mmCIF file of C-alpha atoms in Angstrom:
data_model
loop_
_atom_site.group_PDB
_atom_site.id
_atom_site.type_symbol
_atom_site.label_atom_id
_atom_site.label_comp_id
_atom_site.label_asym_id
_atom_site.label_seq_id
_atom_site.Cartn_x
_atom_site.Cartn_y
_atom_site.Cartn_z
ATOM 1 C CA MET M 1 38.824 49.933 7.869
ATOM 2 C CA GLY M 2 35.670 52.312 7.251
ATOM 3 C CA GLN M 3 35.580 55.579 5.416
ATOM 4 C CA TRP M 4 33.028 57.527 5.347
ATOM 5 C CA ILE M 5 31.425 57.853 1.495
ATOM 6 C CA ASP M 6 27.561 59.789 0.135
ATOM 7 C CA LEU M 7 25.424 58.487 -1.174
ATOM 8 C CA GLN M 8 21.473 60.249 -2.096
ATOM 9 C CA ALA M 9 18.266 58.188 -1.446
ATOM 10 C CA ALA M 10 15.347 58.336 -3.629
ATOM 11 C CA ASP M 11 13.288 61.427 -3.370
ATOM 12 C CA GLY M 12 16.906 63.029 -3.290
ATOM 13 C CA THR M 13 18.189 63.511 0.105
ATOM 14 C CA PRO M 14 21.758 62.995 0.150
ATOM 15 C CA PHE M 15 23.150 61.503 3.152
ATOM 16 C CA SER M 16 26.222 59.777 4.204
ATOM 17 C CA ALA M 17 27.156 55.942 5.272
ATOM 18 C CA TRP M 18 30.137 54.675 6.876
ATOM 19 C CA ALA M 19 31.523 51.868 4.032
ATOM 20 C CA ALA M 20 33.582 49.334 4.938
ATOM 21 C CA HIS M 21 35.820 46.731 2.306
ATOM 22 C CA PRO M 22 36.218 43.154 3.335
ATOM 23 C CA PRO M 23 40.697 42.770 2.908
ATOM 24 C CA GLY M 24 39.471 40.323 0.282
ATOM 25 C CA ALA M 25 37.047 38.600 -2.192
ATOM 26 C CA VAL M 26 33.629 40.370 -1.152
ATOM 27 C CA ARG M 27 31.074 37.166 0.146
ATOM 28 C CA GLY M 28 28.283 39.164 0.423
ATOM 29 C CA ALA M 29 26.850 42.577 1.700
ATOM 30 C CA VAL M 30 25.492 43.986 5.148
ATOM 31 C CA ILE M 31 23.477 47.197 5.611
ATOM 32 C CA VAL M 32 24.487 47.954 9.799
ATOM 33 C CA GLY M 33 21.488 49.817 11.221
ATOM 34 C CA GLN M 34 22.308 52.721 13.542
ATOM 35 C CA GLU M 35 20.665 52.832 17.016
ATOM 36 C CA ILE M 36 19.231 56.411 18.541
ATOM 37 C CA PHE M 37 22.733 57.332 19.141
ATOM 38 C CA GLY M 38 23.205 57.825 15.483
ATOM 39 C CA VAL M 39 26.684 56.037 13.209
ATOM 40 C CA ASN M 40 29.221 56.393 16.058
ATOM 41 C CA SER M 41 31.679 54.358 17.410
ATOM 42 C CA HIS M 42 30.481 51.648 18.007
ATOM 43 C CA ILE M 43 28.393 50.797 14.970
ATOM 44 C CA ARG M 44 31.326 51.876 12.741
ATOM 45 C CA ALA M 45 32.994 49.546 14.744
ATOM 46 C CA VAL M 46 29.887 46.410 14.608
ATOM 47 C CA THR M 47 30.575 47.268 10.346
ATOM 48 C CA ASP M 48 33.863 47.019 10.358
ATOM 49 C CA ARG M 49 34.055 43.505 11.963
ATOM 50 C CA MET M 50 31.204 43.015 9.396
ATOM 51 C CA ALA M 51 33.706 43.751 6.697
ATOM 52 C CA THR M 52 36.426 41.228 8.147
ATOM 53 C CA ARG M 53 34.686 38.303 8.205
ATOM 54 C CA GLY M 54 34.587 38.833 3.744
ATOM 55 C CA PHE M 55 31.258 41.110 3.647
ATOM 56 C CA LEU M 56 30.658 44.677 2.477
ATOM 57 C CA ALA M 57 29.608 46.429 4.511
ATOM 58 C CA ILE M 58 27.495 49.890 4.592
ATOM 59 C CA ALA M 59 25.705 51.465 7.676
ATOM 60 C CA PRO M 60 23.470 54.952 6.001
ATOM 61 C CA ASP M 61 23.544 57.648 8.923
ATOM 62 C CA LEU M 62 19.367 57.296 8.701
ATOM 63 C CA PHE M 63 19.321 60.755 10.585
ATOM 64 C CA ALA M 64 20.981 63.069 8.011
ATOM 65 C CA ARG M 65 17.843 65.081 7.900
ATOM 66 C CA PHE M 66 17.901 66.045 10.966
ATOM 67 C CA THR M 67 21.274 66.381 12.099
ATOM 68 C CA PRO M 68 24.233 65.050 9.727
ATOM 69 C CA ARG M 69 26.977 62.047 10.923
ATOM 70 C CA LEU M 70 25.251 62.369 15.128
ATOM 71 C CA ASP M 71 28.179 61.075 17.009
ATOM 72 C CA LEU M 72 26.480 60.136 21.003
ATOM 73 C CA GLY M 73 27.109 58.068 24.021
ATOM 74 C CA TYR M 74 25.297 56.704 26.375
ATOM 75 C CA SER M 75 24.480 59.137 29.080
ATOM 76 C CA GLU M 76 20.582 59.656 29.437
ATOM 77 C CA ALA M 77 21.377 63.178 27.684
ATOM 78 C CA ASP M 78 22.431 61.564 24.892
ATOM 79 C CA VAL M 79 19.545 58.939 25.033
ATOM 80 C CA ALA M 80 17.034 61.575 25.351
ATOM 81 C CA GLN M 81 18.338 64.116 22.582
ATOM 82 C CA GLY M 82 18.495 60.471 20.545
ATOM 83 C CA ARG M 83 14.918 59.961 21.164
ATOM 84 C CA ARG M 84 14.136 63.274 19.843
ATOM 85 C CA TYR M 85 15.560 62.260 16.434
ATOM 86 C CA LYS M 86 14.358 59.056 16.328
ATOM 87 C CA ALA M 87 10.799 61.093 17.210
ATOM 88 C CA GLN M 88 11.495 63.249 13.479
ATOM 89 C CA ALA M 89 12.549 59.954 11.772
ATOM 90 C CA GLU M 90 9.790 57.317 12.714
ATOM 91 C CA ALA M 91 7.412 60.473 11.520
ATOM 92 C CA MET M 92 8.293 59.484 7.488
ATOM 93 C CA PRO M 93 9.419 55.604 7.402
ATOM 94 C CA ASP M 94 9.248 55.084 4.120
ATOM 95 C CA ALA M 95 12.563 58.115 3.771
ATOM 96 C CA ILE M 96 14.504 56.132 6.211
ATOM 97 C CA LEU M 97 13.274 52.577 4.233
ATOM 98 C CA GLN M 98 14.219 54.786 1.054
ATOM 99 C CA GLN M 99 18.359 55.291 2.237
ATOM 100 C CA VAL M 100 18.503 51.693 3.634
ATOM 101 C CA GLN M 101 16.792 49.929 -0.184
ATOM 102 C CA ALA M 102 19.857 53.007 -1.844
ATOM 103 C CA SER M 103 22.556 51.697 0.171
ATOM 104 C CA ALA M 104 21.892 48.583 -0.722
ATOM 105 C CA GLN M 105 21.501 49.174 -4.339
ATOM 106 C CA TRP M 106 25.615 50.913 -3.599
ATOM 107 C CA ALA M 107 26.617 47.374 -2.325
ATOM 108 C CA LEU M 108 25.164 45.545 -5.618
ATOM 109 C CA ALA M 109 26.680 47.866 -8.013
ATOM 110 C CA GLN M 110 30.227 47.544 -6.398
ATOM 111 C CA ALA M 111 29.715 43.385 -6.130
ATOM 112 C CA PRO M 112 27.640 40.760 -7.734
ATOM 113 C CA CYS M 113 26.380 39.842 -4.018
ATOM 114 C CA LYS M 114 23.273 39.283 -1.759
ATOM 115 C CA VAL M 115 23.016 41.739 0.139
ATOM 116 C CA GLY M 116 21.619 41.546 4.245
ATOM 117 C CA MET M 117 20.847 43.905 7.241
ATOM 118 C CA VAL M 118 22.016 43.842 10.855
ATOM 119 C CA GLY M 119 20.066 46.638 12.832
ATOM 120 C CA PHE M 120 19.968 47.457 16.383
ATOM 121 C CA CYS M 121 17.406 48.614 18.617
ATOM 122 C CA TRP M 122 16.176 51.492 16.782
ATOM 123 C CA GLY M 123 17.725 50.047 13.712
ATOM 124 C CA GLY M 124 16.211 46.449 14.099
ATOM 125 C CA LEU M 125 12.937 48.153 13.747
ATOM 126 C CA VAL M 126 13.992 49.495 10.089
ATOM 127 C CA THR M 127 15.911 46.265 9.658
ATOM 128 C CA TRP M 128 11.993 44.305 10.813
ATOM 129 C CA ARG M 129 10.162 47.205 8.166
ATOM 130 C CA ALA M 130 12.917 46.099 5.187
ATOM 131 C CA ALA M 131 12.529 42.751 5.827
ATOM 132 C CA ALA M 132 8.991 43.231 4.600
ATOM 133 C CA GLN M 133 9.415 46.758 1.933
ATOM 134 C CA VAL M 134 13.192 46.715 0.356
ATOM 135 C CA PRO M 135 13.318 43.946 -2.276
ATOM 136 C CA GLU M 136 17.278 44.294 -2.428
ATOM 137 C CA LEU M 137 17.209 42.209 0.660
ATOM 138 C CA SER M 138 17.978 38.818 1.533
ATOM 139 C CA ALA M 139 18.517 38.310 4.760
ATOM 140 C CA ALA M 140 17.889 40.940 7.994
ATOM 141 C CA VAL M 141 18.922 40.313 11.692
ATOM 142 C CA THR M 142 16.877 42.132 14.924
ATOM 143 C CA TYR M 143 19.665 42.660 17.959
ATOM 144 C CA TYR M 144 16.398 44.357 20.730
ATOM 145 C CA GLY M 145 14.761 46.222 18.089
ATOM 146 C CA GLY M 146 12.254 48.776 19.797
ATOM 147 C CA GLY M 147 8.436 48.977 18.636
ATOM 148 C CA MET M 148 8.873 45.811 16.190
ATOM 149 C CA THR M 149 7.298 44.130 18.926
ATOM 150 C CA SER M 150 4.257 45.942 18.910
ATOM 151 C CA GLN M 151 0.625 44.342 17.523
ATOM 152 C CA ARG M 152 1.159 46.553 14.522
ATOM 153 C CA GLU M 153 4.578 45.700 13.636
ATOM 154 C CA ARG M 154 4.750 42.226 14.129
ATOM 155 C CA THR M 155 2.038 41.715 11.586
ATOM 156 C CA ARG M 156 4.211 42.355 9.306
ATOM 157 C CA ARG M 157 4.777 39.795 6.465
ATOM 158 C CA PRO M 158 9.001 39.383 5.856
ATOM 159 C CA ARG M 159 10.233 39.291 2.529
ATOM 160 C CA CYS M 160 13.375 37.410 3.414
ATOM 161 C CA PRO M 161 14.232 34.820 6.280
ATOM 162 C CA VAL M 162 14.986 36.984 9.751
ATOM 163 C CA GLN M 163 16.283 36.241 13.137
ATOM 164 C CA ALA M 164 15.788 37.583 16.390
ATOM 165 C CA HIS M 165 17.471 38.492 19.401
ATOM 166 C CA PHE M 166 16.185 39.934 22.374
ATOM 167 C CA GLY M 167 17.180 40.188 25.858
ATOM 168 C CA ARG M 168 14.761 38.601 28.885
ATOM 169 C CA ARG M 169 15.341 41.637 31.473
ATOM 170 C CA ASP M 170 15.114 44.233 28.556
ATOM 171 C CA THR M 171 12.768 47.094 30.017
ATOM 172 C CA ILE M 172 11.749 48.926 27.458
ATOM 173 C CA ILE M 173 10.506 45.485 25.695
ATOM 174 C CA PRO M 174 8.439 43.861 27.646
ATOM 175 C CA LEU M 175 9.127 39.825 27.299
ATOM 176 C CA GLN M 176 5.093 39.656 26.358
ATOM 177 C CA GLU M 177 5.363 41.149 23.385
ATOM 178 C CA VAL M 178 8.393 39.340 22.269
ATOM 179 C CA LEU M 179 6.911 36.282 23.075
ATOM 180 C CA ALA M 180 3.661 37.392 21.437
ATOM 181 C CA PHE M 181 5.871 38.048 18.595
ATOM 182 C CA ALA M 182 7.132 34.774 18.297
ATOM 183 C CA HIS M 183 4.207 33.260 17.960
ATOM 184 C CA ALA M 184 2.291 36.186 15.455
ATOM 185 C CA THR M 185 5.410 35.206 12.911
ATOM 186 C CA GLN M 186 5.628 31.158 14.619
ATOM 187 C CA ALA M 187 1.633 30.709 13.072
ATOM 188 C CA GLN M 188 2.504 32.678 9.762
ATOM 189 C CA ALA M 189 5.505 30.368 9.183
ATOM 190 C CA ALA M 190 4.024 28.744 6.382
ATOM 191 C CA HIS M 191 3.465 31.806 4.144
ATOM 192 C CA GLN M 192 6.337 33.515 5.028
ATOM 193 C CA PRO M 193 10.024 33.977 4.869
ATOM 194 C CA PRO M 194 11.135 31.671 8.927
ATOM 195 C CA VAL M 195 11.250 33.950 11.756
ATOM 196 C CA GLN M 196 13.816 33.397 14.120
ATOM 197 C CA THR M 197 13.637 34.347 17.287
ATOM 198 C CA HIS M 198 16.518 34.070 20.138
ATOM 199 C CA ILE M 199 16.141 35.147 24.099
ATOM 200 C CA TYR M 200 18.914 35.325 25.868
ATOM 201 C CA GLU M 201 19.300 36.206 29.880
ATOM 202 C CA ALA M 202 20.034 40.275 29.747
ATOM 203 C CA GLU M 203 18.842 43.848 29.085
ATOM 204 C CA HIS M 204 18.813 45.852 26.499
ATOM 205 C CA GLY M 205 21.492 46.744 24.605
ATOM 206 C CA PHE M 206 23.389 43.436 25.681
ATOM 207 C CA ASN M 207 25.680 43.505 22.371
ATOM 208 C CA CYS M 208 26.906 47.142 22.602
ATOM 209 C CA ASP M 209 30.310 47.010 25.184
ATOM 210 C CA LEU M 210 30.729 50.823 25.450
ATOM 211 C CA ARG M 211 27.161 50.410 27.705
ATOM 212 C CA ALA M 212 26.573 48.732 31.427
ATOM 213 C CA SER M 213 23.966 46.952 29.841
ATOM 214 C CA TYR M 214 26.655 44.640 28.090
ATOM 215 C CA ASP M 215 26.237 41.216 28.658
ATOM 216 C CA HIS M 216 29.232 39.314 27.379
ATOM 217 C CA ASP M 217 27.894 35.369 27.011
ATOM 218 C CA SER M 218 24.811 36.600 25.266
ATOM 219 C CA ALA M 219 26.556 39.449 22.997
ATOM 220 C CA ILE M 220 29.244 35.605 21.659
ATOM 221 C CA GLN M 221 26.024 33.786 21.453
ATOM 222 C CA ALA M 222 23.840 36.535 18.935
ATOM 223 C CA LYS M 223 27.357 37.374 17.128
ATOM 224 C CA ASP M 224 27.758 33.028 15.933
ATOM 225 C CA ARG M 225 24.402 32.757 14.999
ATOM 226 C CA THR M 226 24.808 36.113 13.455
ATOM 227 C CA LEU M 227 27.325 35.263 11.304
ATOM 228 C CA LEU M 228 26.586 31.528 10.906
ATOM 229 C CA PHE M 229 22.876 33.224 9.547
ATOM 230 C CA PHE M 230 24.586 35.050 7.256
ATOM 231 C CA ASP M 231 26.894 32.254 6.126
ATOM 232 C CA GLN M 232 23.768 30.917 4.975
ATOM 233 C CA HIS M 233 21.595 33.110 3.585
ATOM 234 C CA LEU M 234 24.606 35.830 2.038
ATOM 235 C CA ALA M 235 27.462 34.427 1.345
ATOM 236 C CA LEU M 236 29.983 32.446 -0.437
ATOM 237 C CA PRO M 237 31.811 29.654 1.460
ATOM 238 C CA LEU M 238 35.458 31.291 2.901
ATOM 239 C CA PRO M 239 38.109 30.578 1.511
#
């Protein structure tokens, strides 16, 4: 369904994005935040599936400043390469958020709608930051957001409702940090939009059916919760 389009961040940086239009009326828009593997086949598939649900969906190439249209697999070599680009991106977090904002503004220019974001792994961290810093967002969903449970990140105050999905057996994101994140966001519930935290009997990357850590039951439950969340906060009713 999707195709590559060309956009530009506020600092003038050009970047590509995979964009998919729904077959019928636009019910809302969703930005898809990539993992460290780039806008690869998994991220493009997620974007296309969002479009089938009636959302205008767009996955910005968040590594465009370093290696345009990176498309990695999941081998140890791919992980090492992706981590190198992530380290470069983490040195300029505000520039990355400019690309998220440009994607949101593109969506709003296509159709009058509300915009949300869903992000995976490093894209989950970017989504958590965007929920606090990108005013165009009306909802955000994170999947095993690497780094967002750290003491520094969990003090952020989102401007929109957030739903977060984590795996109990995730060896990258310690369960203790996840529980601390849930506690911290619950403690701030009276002063910020709500943050839902869901924990599954699964490993890191449980949503991706191309990885050994894929867990079908957890992925389906998380998907259903995500779509319901976006239906509640973004979407016009299905016909």
